[in-house]
Tab-separated table of C-alpha atoms and ligand atoms in Angstrom:
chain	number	residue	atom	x	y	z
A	1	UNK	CA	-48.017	-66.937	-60.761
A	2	UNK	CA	-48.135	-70.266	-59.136
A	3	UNK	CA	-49.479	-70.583	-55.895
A	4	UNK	CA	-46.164	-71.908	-54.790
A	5	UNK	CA	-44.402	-68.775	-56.120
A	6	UNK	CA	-47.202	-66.624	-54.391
A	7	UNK	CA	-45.932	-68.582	-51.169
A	8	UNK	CA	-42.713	-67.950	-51.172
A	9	UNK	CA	-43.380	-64.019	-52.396
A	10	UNK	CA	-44.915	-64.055	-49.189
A	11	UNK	CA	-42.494	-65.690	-46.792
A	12	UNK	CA	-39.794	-63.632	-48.502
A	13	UNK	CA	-41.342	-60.355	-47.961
A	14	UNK	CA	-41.918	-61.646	-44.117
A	15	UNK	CA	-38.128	-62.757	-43.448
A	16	UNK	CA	-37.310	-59.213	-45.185
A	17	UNK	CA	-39.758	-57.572	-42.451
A	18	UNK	CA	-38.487	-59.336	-39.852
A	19	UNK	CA	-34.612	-58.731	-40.832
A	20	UNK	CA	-34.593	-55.068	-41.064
A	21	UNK	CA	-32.865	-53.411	-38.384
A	22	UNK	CA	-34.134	-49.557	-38.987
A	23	UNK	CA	-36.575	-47.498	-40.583
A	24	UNK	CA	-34.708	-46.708	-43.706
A	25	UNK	CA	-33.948	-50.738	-44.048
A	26	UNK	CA	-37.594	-51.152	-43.664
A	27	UNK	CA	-38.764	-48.587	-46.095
A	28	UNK	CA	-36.099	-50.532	-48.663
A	29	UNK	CA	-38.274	-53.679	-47.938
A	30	UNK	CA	-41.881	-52.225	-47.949
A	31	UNK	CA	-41.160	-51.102	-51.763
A	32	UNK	CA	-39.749	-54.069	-52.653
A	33	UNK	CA	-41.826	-56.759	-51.555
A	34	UNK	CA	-45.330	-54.241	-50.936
A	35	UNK	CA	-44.279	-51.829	-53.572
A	36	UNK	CA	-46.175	-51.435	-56.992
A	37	UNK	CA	-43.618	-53.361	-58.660
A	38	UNK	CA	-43.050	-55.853	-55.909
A	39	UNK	CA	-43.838	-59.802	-56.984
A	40	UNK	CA	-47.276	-59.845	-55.222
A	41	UNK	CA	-48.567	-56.698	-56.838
A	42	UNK	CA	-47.674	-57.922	-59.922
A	43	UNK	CA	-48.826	-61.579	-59.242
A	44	UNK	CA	-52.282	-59.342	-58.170
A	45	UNK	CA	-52.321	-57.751	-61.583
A	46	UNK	CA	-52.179	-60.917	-63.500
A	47	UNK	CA	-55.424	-62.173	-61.916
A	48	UNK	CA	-57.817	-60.267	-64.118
A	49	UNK	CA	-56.833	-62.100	-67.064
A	50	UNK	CA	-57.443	-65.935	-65.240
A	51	UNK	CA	-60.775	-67.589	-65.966
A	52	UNK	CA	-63.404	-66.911	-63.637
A	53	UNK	CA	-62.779	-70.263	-61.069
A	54	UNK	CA	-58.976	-69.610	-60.826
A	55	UNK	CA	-59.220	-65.831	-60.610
A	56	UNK	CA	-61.157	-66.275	-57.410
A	57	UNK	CA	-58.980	-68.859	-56.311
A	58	UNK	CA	-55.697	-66.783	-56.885
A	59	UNK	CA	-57.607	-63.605	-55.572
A	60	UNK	CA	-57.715	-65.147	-52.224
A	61	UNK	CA	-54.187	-66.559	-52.234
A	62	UNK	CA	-52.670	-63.180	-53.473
A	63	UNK	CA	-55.247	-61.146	-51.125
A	64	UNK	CA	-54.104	-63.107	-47.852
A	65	UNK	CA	-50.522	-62.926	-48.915
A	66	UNK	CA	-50.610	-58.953	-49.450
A	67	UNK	CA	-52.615	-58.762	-46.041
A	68	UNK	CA	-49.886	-60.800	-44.127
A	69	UNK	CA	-46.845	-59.376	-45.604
A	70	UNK	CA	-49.230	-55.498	-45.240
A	71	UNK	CA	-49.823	-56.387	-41.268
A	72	UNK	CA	-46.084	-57.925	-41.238
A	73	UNK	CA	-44.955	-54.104	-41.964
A	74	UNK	CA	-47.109	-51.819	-39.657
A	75	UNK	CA	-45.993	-54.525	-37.077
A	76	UNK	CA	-42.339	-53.553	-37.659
A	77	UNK	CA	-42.409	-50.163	-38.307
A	78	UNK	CA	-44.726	-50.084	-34.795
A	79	UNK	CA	-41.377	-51.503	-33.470
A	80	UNK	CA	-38.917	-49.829	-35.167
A	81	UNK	CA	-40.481	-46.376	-34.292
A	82	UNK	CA	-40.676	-47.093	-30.924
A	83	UNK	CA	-37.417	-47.864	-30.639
A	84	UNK	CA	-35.886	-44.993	-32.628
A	85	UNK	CA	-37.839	-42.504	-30.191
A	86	UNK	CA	-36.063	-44.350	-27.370
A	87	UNK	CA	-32.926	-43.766	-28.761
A	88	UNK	CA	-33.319	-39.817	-29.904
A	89	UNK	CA	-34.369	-39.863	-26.126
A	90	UNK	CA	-30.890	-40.842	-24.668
A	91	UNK	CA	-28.611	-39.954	-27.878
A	92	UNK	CA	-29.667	-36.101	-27.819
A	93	UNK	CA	-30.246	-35.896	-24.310
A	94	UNK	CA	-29.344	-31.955	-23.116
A	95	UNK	CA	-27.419	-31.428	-20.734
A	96	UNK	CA	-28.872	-28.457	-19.147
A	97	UNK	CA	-26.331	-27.842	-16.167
A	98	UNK	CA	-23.712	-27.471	-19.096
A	99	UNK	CA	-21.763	-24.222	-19.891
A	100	UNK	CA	-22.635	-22.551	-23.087
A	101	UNK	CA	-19.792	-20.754	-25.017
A	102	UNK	CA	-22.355	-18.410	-26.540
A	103	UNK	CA	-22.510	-15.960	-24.108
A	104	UNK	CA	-19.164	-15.408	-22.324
A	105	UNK	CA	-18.994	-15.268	-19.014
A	106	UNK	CA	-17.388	-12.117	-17.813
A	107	UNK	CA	-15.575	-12.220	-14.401
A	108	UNK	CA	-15.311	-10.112	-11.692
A	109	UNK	CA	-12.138	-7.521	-11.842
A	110	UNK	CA	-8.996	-8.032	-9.719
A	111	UNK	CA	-8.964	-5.062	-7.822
A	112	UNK	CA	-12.790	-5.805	-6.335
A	113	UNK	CA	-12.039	-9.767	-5.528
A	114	UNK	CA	-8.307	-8.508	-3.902
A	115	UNK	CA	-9.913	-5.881	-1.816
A	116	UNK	CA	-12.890	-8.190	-0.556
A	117	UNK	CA	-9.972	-10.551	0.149
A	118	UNK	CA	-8.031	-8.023	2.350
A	119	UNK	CA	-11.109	-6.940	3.657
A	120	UNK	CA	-11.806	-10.356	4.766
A	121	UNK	CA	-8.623	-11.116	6.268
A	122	UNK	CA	-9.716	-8.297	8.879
A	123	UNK	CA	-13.242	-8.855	9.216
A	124	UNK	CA	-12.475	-12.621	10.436
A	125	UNK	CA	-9.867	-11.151	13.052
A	126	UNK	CA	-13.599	-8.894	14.150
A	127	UNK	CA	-12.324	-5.830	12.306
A	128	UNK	CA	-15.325	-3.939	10.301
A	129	UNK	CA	-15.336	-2.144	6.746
A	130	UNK	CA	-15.834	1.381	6.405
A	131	UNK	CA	-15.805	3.608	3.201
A	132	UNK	CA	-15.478	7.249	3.323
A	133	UNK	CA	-16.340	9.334	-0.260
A	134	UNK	CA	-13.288	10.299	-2.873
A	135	UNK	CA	-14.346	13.907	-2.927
A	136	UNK	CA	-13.326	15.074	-0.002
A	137	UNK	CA	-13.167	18.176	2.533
A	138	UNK	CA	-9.503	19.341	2.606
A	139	UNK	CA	-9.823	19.754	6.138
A	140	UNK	CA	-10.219	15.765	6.402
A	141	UNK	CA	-8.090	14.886	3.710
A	142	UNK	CA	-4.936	16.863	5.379
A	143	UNK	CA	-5.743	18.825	8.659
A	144	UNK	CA	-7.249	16.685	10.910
A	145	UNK	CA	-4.369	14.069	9.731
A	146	UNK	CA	-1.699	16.728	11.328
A	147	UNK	CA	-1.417	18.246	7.388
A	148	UNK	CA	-0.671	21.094	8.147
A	149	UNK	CA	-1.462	24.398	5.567
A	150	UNK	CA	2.425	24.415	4.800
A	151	UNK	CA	2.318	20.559	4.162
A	152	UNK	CA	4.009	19.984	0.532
A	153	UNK	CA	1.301	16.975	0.161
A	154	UNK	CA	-0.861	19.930	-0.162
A	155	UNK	CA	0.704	21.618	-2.975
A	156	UNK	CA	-0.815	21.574	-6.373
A	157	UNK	CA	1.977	18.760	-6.899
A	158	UNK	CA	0.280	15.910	-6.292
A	159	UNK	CA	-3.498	16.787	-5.354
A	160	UNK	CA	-6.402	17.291	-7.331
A	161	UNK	CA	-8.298	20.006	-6.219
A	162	UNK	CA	-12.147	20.740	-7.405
A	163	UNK	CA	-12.471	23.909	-8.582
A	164	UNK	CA	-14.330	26.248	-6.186
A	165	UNK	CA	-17.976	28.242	-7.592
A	166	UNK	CA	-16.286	31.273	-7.595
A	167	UNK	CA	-13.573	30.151	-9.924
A	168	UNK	CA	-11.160	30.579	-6.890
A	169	UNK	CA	-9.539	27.140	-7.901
A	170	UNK	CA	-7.394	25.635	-4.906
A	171	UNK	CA	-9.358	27.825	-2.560
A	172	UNK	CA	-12.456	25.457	-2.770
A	173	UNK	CA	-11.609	23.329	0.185
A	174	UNK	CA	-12.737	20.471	-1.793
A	175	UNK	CA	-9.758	17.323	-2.703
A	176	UNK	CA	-9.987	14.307	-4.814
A	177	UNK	CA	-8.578	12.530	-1.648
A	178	UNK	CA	-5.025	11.410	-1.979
A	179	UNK	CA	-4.985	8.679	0.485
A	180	UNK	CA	-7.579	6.541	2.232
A	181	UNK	CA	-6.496	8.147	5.918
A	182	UNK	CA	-9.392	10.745	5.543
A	183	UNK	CA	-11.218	7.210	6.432
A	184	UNK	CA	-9.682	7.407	9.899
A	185	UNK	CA	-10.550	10.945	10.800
A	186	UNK	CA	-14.229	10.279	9.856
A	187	UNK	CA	-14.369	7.251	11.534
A	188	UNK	CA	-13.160	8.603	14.484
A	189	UNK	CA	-15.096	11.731	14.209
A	190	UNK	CA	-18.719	9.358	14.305
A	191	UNK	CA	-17.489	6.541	16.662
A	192	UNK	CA	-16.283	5.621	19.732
A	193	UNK	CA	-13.017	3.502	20.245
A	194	UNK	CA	-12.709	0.358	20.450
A	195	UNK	CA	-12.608	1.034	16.648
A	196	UNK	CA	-11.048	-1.309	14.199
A	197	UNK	CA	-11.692	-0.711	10.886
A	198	UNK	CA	-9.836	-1.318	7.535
A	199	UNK	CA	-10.869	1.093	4.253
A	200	UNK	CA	-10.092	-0.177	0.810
A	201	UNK	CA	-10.982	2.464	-1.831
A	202	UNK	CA	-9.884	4.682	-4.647
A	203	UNK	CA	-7.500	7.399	-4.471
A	204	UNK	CA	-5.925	10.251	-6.549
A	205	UNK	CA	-2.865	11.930	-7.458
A	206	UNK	CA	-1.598	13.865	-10.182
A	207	UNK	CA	1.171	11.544	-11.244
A	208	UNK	CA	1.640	10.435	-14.549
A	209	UNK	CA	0.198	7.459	-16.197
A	210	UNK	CA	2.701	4.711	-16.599
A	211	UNK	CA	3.719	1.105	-16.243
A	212	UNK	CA	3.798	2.010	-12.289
A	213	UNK	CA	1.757	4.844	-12.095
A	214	UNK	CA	-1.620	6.258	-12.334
A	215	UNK	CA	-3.232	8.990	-11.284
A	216	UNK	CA	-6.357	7.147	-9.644
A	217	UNK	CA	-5.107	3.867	-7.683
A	218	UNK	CA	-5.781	2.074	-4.503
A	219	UNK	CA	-5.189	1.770	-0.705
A	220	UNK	CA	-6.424	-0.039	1.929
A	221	UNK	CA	-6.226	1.962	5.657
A	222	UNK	CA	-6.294	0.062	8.774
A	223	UNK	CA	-7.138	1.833	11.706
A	224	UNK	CA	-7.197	0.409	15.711
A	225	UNK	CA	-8.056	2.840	18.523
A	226	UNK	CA	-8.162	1.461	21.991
A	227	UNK	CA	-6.678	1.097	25.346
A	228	UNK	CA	-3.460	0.352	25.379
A	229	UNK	CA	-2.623	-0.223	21.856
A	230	UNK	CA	1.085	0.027	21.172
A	231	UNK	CA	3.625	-0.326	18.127
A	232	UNK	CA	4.178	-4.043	18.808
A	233	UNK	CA	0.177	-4.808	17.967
A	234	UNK	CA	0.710	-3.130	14.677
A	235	UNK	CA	3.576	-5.229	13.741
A	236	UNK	CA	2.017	-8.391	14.704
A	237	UNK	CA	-1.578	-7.499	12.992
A	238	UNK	CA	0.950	-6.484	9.789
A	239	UNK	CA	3.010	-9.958	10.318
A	240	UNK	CA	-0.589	-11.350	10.219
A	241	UNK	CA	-1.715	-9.517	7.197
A	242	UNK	CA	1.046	-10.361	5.371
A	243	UNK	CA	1.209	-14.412	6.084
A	244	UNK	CA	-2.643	-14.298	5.195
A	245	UNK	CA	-1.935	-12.829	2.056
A	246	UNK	CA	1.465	-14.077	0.730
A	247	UNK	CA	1.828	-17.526	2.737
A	248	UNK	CA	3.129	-18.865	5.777
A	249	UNK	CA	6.158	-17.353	6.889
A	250	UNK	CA	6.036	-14.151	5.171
A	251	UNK	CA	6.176	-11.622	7.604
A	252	UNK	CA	7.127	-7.819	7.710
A	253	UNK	CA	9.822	-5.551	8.633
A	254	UNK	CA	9.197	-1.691	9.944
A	255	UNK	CA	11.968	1.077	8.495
A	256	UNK	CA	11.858	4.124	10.423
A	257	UNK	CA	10.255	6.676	8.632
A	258	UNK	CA	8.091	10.032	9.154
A	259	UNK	CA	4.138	10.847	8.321
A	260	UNK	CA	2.284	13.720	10.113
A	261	UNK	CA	-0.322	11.562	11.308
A	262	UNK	CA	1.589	8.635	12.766
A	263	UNK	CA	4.671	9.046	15.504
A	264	UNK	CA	6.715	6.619	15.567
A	265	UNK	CA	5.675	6.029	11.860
A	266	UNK	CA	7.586	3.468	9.944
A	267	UNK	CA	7.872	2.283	5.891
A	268	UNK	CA	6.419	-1.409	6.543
A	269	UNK	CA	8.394	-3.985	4.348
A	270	UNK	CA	7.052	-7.768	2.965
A	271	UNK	CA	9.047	-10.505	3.035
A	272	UNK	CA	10.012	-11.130	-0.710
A	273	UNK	CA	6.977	-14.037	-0.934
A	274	UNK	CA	9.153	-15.628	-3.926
A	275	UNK	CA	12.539	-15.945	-2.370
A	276	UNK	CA	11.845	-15.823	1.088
A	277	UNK	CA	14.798	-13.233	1.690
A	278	UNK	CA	16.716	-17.069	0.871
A	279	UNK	CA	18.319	-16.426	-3.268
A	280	UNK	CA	17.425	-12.859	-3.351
A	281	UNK	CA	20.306	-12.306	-5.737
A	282	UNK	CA	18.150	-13.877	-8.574
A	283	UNK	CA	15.026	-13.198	-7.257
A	284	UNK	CA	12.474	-11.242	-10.391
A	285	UNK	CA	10.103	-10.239	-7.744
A	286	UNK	CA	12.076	-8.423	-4.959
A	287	UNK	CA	15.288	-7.359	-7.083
A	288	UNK	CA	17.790	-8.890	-4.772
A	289	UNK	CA	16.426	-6.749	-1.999
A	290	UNK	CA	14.814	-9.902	-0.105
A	291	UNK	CA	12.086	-7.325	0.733
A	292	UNK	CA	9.556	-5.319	-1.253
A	293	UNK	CA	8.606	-1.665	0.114
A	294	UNK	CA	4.912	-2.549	0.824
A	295	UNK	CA	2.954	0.584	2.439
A	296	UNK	CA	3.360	2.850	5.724
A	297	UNK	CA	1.978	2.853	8.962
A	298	UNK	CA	2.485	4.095	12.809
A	299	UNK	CA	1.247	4.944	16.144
A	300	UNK	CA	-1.595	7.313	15.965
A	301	UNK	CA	-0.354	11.160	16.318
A	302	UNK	CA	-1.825	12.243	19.683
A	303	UNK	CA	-2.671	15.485	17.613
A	304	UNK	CA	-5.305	13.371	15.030
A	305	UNK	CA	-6.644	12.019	18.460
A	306	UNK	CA	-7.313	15.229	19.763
A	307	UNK	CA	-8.483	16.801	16.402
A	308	UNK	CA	-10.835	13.704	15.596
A	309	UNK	CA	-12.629	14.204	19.507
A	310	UNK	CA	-10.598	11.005	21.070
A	311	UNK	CA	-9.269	11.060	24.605
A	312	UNK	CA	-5.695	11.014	23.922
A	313	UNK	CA	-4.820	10.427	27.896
A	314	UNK	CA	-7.319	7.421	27.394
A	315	UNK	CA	-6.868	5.979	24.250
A	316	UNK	CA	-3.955	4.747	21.844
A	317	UNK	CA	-3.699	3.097	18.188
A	318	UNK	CA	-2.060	2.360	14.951
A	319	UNK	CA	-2.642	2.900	11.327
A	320	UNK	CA	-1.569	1.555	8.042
A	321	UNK	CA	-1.982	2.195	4.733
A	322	UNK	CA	-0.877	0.544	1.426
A	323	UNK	CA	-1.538	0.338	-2.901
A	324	UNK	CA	-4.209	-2.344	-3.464
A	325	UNK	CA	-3.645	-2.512	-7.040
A	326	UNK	CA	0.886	-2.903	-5.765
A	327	UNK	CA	0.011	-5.411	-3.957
A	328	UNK	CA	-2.059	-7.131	-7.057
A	329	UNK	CA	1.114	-6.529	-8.964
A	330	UNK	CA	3.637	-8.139	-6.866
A	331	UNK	CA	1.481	-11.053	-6.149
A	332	UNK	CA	0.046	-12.110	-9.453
A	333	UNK	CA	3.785	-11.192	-11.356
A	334	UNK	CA	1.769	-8.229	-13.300
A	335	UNK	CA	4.803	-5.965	-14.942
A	336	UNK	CA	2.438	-3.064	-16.026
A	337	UNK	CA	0.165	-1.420	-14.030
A	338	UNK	CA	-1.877	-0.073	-16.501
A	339	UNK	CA	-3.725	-3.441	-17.375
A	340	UNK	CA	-5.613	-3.103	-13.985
A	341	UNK	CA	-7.052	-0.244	-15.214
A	342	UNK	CA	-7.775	-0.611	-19.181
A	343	UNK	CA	-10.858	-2.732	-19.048
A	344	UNK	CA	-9.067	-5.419	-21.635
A	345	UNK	CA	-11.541	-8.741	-20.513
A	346	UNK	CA	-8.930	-10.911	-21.658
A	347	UNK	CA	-6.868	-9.320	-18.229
A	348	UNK	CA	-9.920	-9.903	-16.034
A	349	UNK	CA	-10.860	-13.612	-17.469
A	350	UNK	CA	-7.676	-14.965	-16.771
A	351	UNK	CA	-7.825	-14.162	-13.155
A	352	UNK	CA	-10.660	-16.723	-13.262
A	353	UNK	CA	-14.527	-16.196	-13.249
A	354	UNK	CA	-16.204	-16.031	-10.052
A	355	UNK	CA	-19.766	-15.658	-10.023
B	1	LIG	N1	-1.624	7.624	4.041
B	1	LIG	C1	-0.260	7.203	3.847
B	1	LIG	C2	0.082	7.305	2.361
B	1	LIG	O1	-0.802	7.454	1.563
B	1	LIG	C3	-0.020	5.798	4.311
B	1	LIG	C4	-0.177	5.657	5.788
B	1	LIG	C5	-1.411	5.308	6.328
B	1	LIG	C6	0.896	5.893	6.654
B	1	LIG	C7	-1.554	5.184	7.702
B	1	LIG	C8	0.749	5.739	8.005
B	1	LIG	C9	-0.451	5.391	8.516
B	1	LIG	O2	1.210	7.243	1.971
């Protein structure tokens, strides 16, 4: 090879170096122009066979030229690795405050987040939370509510009753409680008024198990004892309940009704929360009532008073009492009952995840 040739072997490995824009480019160019079969390892073979003076002469030539076009590389690749490292660095950066999809996140069920809301629409008007147990003494459950023994609440109709030791079955004195007013008697039984407590919790009944049924549901009790307390309060706490819940302007309307434990008692209607009362006619939601039956409530009998160790001559209040998992249906458009209760995630999920 001539040393011109050996030259420009050189400078065209160099502008190859230079050129290549990535490590694969520049692995293309180190076997080409540094390879075995590249021009100056060839050109380096031929020199054994020169004479002695020009095999020294063209050892230098080809030596310096491999030795440039050598350094050239690790220059390059020096380069080139640095910069791929920068870029793994920003194009697989993790983004660890994103969600993964490989473990689903569950949510918390309807019936919990919608009683902690009711709860909280009392606790912010100073009201507390109290819980009572589901098994519980007949005498709480019915008698000190006014129940009397002749009561057909009591009948083996609608209550579950534990079976007593002695196989004496109803005789046990021991209910699965059938409404949430056995709250009421205990917390009147362990405190003194001014009380103001609501109770969510779980109740049972032997009904059925259908689209609008179910033997274990929910209520929420509301209970106010004080000085002075009257029918009007009740509506207005109600009105307030029920514009907190459903939206401004949805208030309540009192039927006259009867419950052993309340007198005056009254069948406390919503506002239909759809309609507004307004198209009822068409109205899905209310059934062209305007209204939708929503729980009971009342004055406190001055009997449960008495029987429950408050001064009746002192003391006044009102109670109410409604289905949690009714007013779940009505408000989120839910046409079977039964979902609340079957555990499907797919139900809970879509009433959103809250952690
Ligand atoms: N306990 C009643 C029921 O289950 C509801 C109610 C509560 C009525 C408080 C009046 C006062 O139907």
């Amino acid at each position: 090879m001539q040393p011109e040739e050996v030259d420009a072997a050189r400078d065209a490995a160099l502008a190859a170096i230079a050129a290549a824009t990535d490590l694969d480019d520049l692995k293309r160019v180190r076997t080409e122009h540094a390879g075995d079969r590249s021009p100056l390892a060839l050109a380096n073979r031929e020199i054994g066979a020169l004479p002695p003076q020009a095999r020294k002469e063209a050892g230098q030539r080809v030596g310096q030229a491999r030795g440039a076009v050598n350094q050239a590389l690790a220059a390059r690749q020096e380069v080139l690795d640095a910069e791929q490292a920068e870029r793994i660095l920003v194009e697989e950066t993790v983004d660890v405050t994103l969600t993964t999809d490989r473990v689903p996140a569950g949510a918390r069920h309807p019936i919990t987040t919608g009683s902690e809301l009711i709860a909280d629409i009392f606790v912010a008007m100073g009201w507390e939370v109290a819980e009572g147990p589901v098994i519980e003494a007949e005498w709480l459950n019915f008698d000190a509510l006014n129940l009397g023994p002749d009561h057909p609440a009591r009948t083996m109709q609608d209550t579950f009753w534990t079976a007593s030791p002695d196989g004496a079955g109803v005789e046990s004195g021991v209910v699965l409680r059938t409404h949430t007013s056995p709250v009421q008697a205990r917390t009147m039984l362990t405190r003194t008024p001014p009380i103001y407590v609501v109770c969510p919790g779980r109740v049972f009944r032997t009904d059925e198990y259908d689209a609008t049924h179910s033997p274990m549901f929910h209520q929420v009790e509301g209970l106010a004892i004080d000085e002075g307390i009257s029918m009007a309060h009740l509506k207005g706490t109600l009105d307030h309940f029920a514009s907190q819940l459903f939206g401004e302007g949805i208030t309540t309307r009192f039927r006259p009704s009867y419950f052993p434990f309340t007198e005056p008692s009254a069948e406390v209607d919503l506002r239909c929360f759809v309609c507004k009362g307004e198209d009822a006619a068409t109205c899905r939601t209310c059934r062209g009532e305007g209204w939708i039956e929503w729980g009971g409530c009342g004055v406190v009998n001055p009997r449960v008073l008495t029987a429950c160790g408050v001064d009746a001559d002192r003391y006044t209040g009102f109670a109410f009492g409604m289905g949690i998992d009714r007013t779940l249906m009505f408000r989120h458009g839910l046409s079977d009952l039964r979902a609340l209760f079957e555990g499907d995630i797919r139900f809970t999920t879509a009433f959103g995840t809250e952690l």
